[in-house]
């Protein structure tokens, strides 16, 4: 009996030793024990750019809604015949991926992530939350990442909260302090992150300009006197520059194997009407060499009507947007100038709205490689392009819509806010001649966060594509 007990004890020790040894075998000597802020920053920048420029949130939805692109086959999204499963990508990736990783950086102790990392993380998190509320309306914000079933915040409160968060980010960012690594956008240039942070506050101030003009005016006035400045040149553009496969631009990757989209007839017609030199950049000539002009596809056609136009006789989006190295522009210099022009027009700040408007158009031309001063001057002198103070919404709205080509989510937000250009739903659309005003909430919110979801619907309105959001006209 004693021998059996001794054998059992020895066996137990041998199993424990074996388990300890297995732990050592299963550990990866090349892996870090803890996540690093530089890696998280790199990942969120790449993932965020993919999310913004990819199919689900850009050329498969919002670019169709604002009639930059159009479907030539599989036209369901272009006819708005979609379910809530179509709109899960932005929600799921933002909350489970981007915001979670950025919160991780914010929660690091000082010896693991300095204040510049945290300032960048807070600015990026604010950008992500802004994309979410612009698309869906009321969203989990204050309790996001804190509770399993977070409450939804009203859109108005999300915007004001983000204005405060960005102010906090600005105070964290310090060009005299330790730098950061893993920054694939600005290469660790903290002064450019400070400019972006201010520029995001400008974007939000204009989002709320019709609903809370006093606050909007206060924010814009503060920004124009802020020493950090705003995005002030092409070199300051907030963009992610892609390389080659598998790190190529999402639109380029899509067109390697598919041929679903063309430039919208609405955009082509507008650019022809304005003699706009951006047309050959935004569109390609049809592959049928017998067709000698750019041919856009009307939005909202049935599958058969779209197919009948001919793949070879219609214009794909421009090669500029379909190269592997094409940048994902997330905030342009032109947008800042249009914003300042509008702020002057609204009486928020002093200045010359017309000059700022013209500078914004020049900045858009420069962004797309058009630098000839004579070409730009001829364009600006056209009666159809000139600034009209009596209707700044139309003047700025139509040119901003053009300048935003390819940036579906923000073009969609600005179109809903300014009300221009005046778009019409396609002939086979299913929303009674209406154009979507928002994204559906993902279906998982109803099943996993039902109480908060129902309260959001009570506050905001039905979970429909046609429900107007708080900021929209």
Tab-separated table of N, CA and C in Angstrom, residues 32-40 104-118 178-181:
chain	number	residue	atom	x	y	z
A	32	UNK	N	5.481	39.234	-28.382
A	32	UNK	CA	5.529	40.093	-27.203
A	32	UNK	C	4.496	39.629	-26.196
A	33	UNK	N	4.845	39.723	-24.929
A	33	UNK	CA	3.921	39.329	-23.886
A	33	UNK	C	2.752	40.299	-23.780
A	34	UNK	N	2.999	41.566	-24.141
A	34	UNK	CA	1.971	42.590	-24.058
A	34	UNK	C	1.933	43.367	-25.370
A	35	UNK	N	0.736	43.831	-25.754
A	35	UNK	CA	0.616	44.606	-26.978
A	35	UNK	C	1.370	45.918	-26.842
A	36	UNK	N	1.888	46.401	-27.970
A	36	UNK	CA	2.680	47.620	-27.976
A	36	UNK	C	1.893	48.746	-28.658
A	37	UNK	N	2.003	49.988	-28.163
A	37	UNK	CA	1.228	51.082	-28.748
A	37	UNK	C	1.541	51.320	-30.215
A	38	UNK	N	2.796	51.145	-30.621
A	38	UNK	CA	3.158	51.369	-32.026
A	38	UNK	C	2.435	50.382	-32.938
A	39	UNK	N	2.369	49.114	-32.515
A	39	UNK	CA	1.686	48.105	-33.323
A	39	UNK	C	0.186	48.391	-33.393
A	40	UNK	N	-0.388	48.779	-32.265
A	40	UNK	CA	-1.817	49.090	-32.240
A	40	UNK	C	-2.125	50.307	-33.115
A	104	UNK	N	-7.212	50.645	-25.591
A	104	UNK	CA	-6.065	49.962	-24.988
A	104	UNK	C	-4.884	50.917	-24.872
A	105	UNK	N	-4.623	51.682	-25.920
A	105	UNK	CA	-3.542	52.667	-25.865
A	105	UNK	C	-3.823	53.702	-24.782
A	106	UNK	N	-5.062	54.160	-24.713
A	106	UNK	CA	-5.423	55.185	-23.722
A	106	UNK	C	-5.292	54.678	-22.290
A	107	UNK	N	-5.453	53.370	-22.118
A	107	UNK	CA	-5.387	52.786	-20.779
A	107	UNK	C	-3.979	52.376	-20.366
A	108	UNK	N	-3.023	52.400	-21.287
A	108	UNK	CA	-1.656	52.038	-20.947
A	108	UNK	C	-1.104	52.988	-19.884
A	109	UNK	N	-0.282	52.485	-18.964
A	109	UNK	CA	0.414	53.374	-18.021
A	109	UNK	C	1.439	54.216	-18.779
A	110	UNK	N	1.877	55.323	-18.199
A	110	UNK	CA	2.779	56.253	-18.907
A	110	UNK	C	4.056	55.613	-19.445
A	111	UNK	N	4.588	54.605	-18.741
A	111	UNK	CA	5.838	54.017	-19.207
A	111	UNK	C	5.650	53.152	-20.444
A	112	UNK	N	4.406	52.849	-20.789
A	112	UNK	CA	4.147	52.031	-21.984
A	112	UNK	C	3.619	52.851	-23.151
A	113	UNK	N	2.938	53.945	-22.874
A	113	UNK	CA	2.446	54.810	-23.943
A	113	UNK	C	2.499	56.256	-23.460
A	114	UNK	N	3.323	57.068	-24.107
A	114	UNK	CA	3.438	58.463	-23.700
A	114	UNK	C	2.194	59.255	-24.125
A	115	UNK	N	2.149	60.517	-23.724
A	115	UNK	CA	0.965	61.335	-23.993
A	115	UNK	C	0.720	61.568	-25.480
A	116	UNK	N	1.770	61.548	-26.286
A	116	UNK	CA	1.547	61.727	-27.718
A	116	UNK	C	0.828	60.528	-28.321
A	117	UNK	N	1.173	59.321	-27.878
A	117	UNK	CA	0.403	58.146	-28.294
A	117	UNK	C	-1.065	58.309	-27.890
A	118	UNK	N	-1.265	58.776	-26.677
A	118	UNK	CA	-2.637	58.873	-26.167
A	118	UNK	C	-3.416	59.994	-26.862
A	178	UNK	N	8.342	63.304	-26.040
A	178	UNK	CA	8.762	62.069	-26.700
A	178	UNK	C	7.854	61.742	-27.877
A	179	UNK	N	8.453	61.242	-28.967
A	179	UNK	CA	7.720	60.951	-30.180
A	179	UNK	C	7.022	59.599	-30.149
A	180	UNK	N	6.504	59.212	-31.307
A	180	UNK	CA	5.783	57.945	-31.430
A	180	UNK	C	6.335	57.167	-32.620
A	181	UNK	N	6.079	55.860	-32.605
A	181	UNK	CA	6.411	54.986	-33.725
A	181	UNK	C	5.125	54.350	-34.240
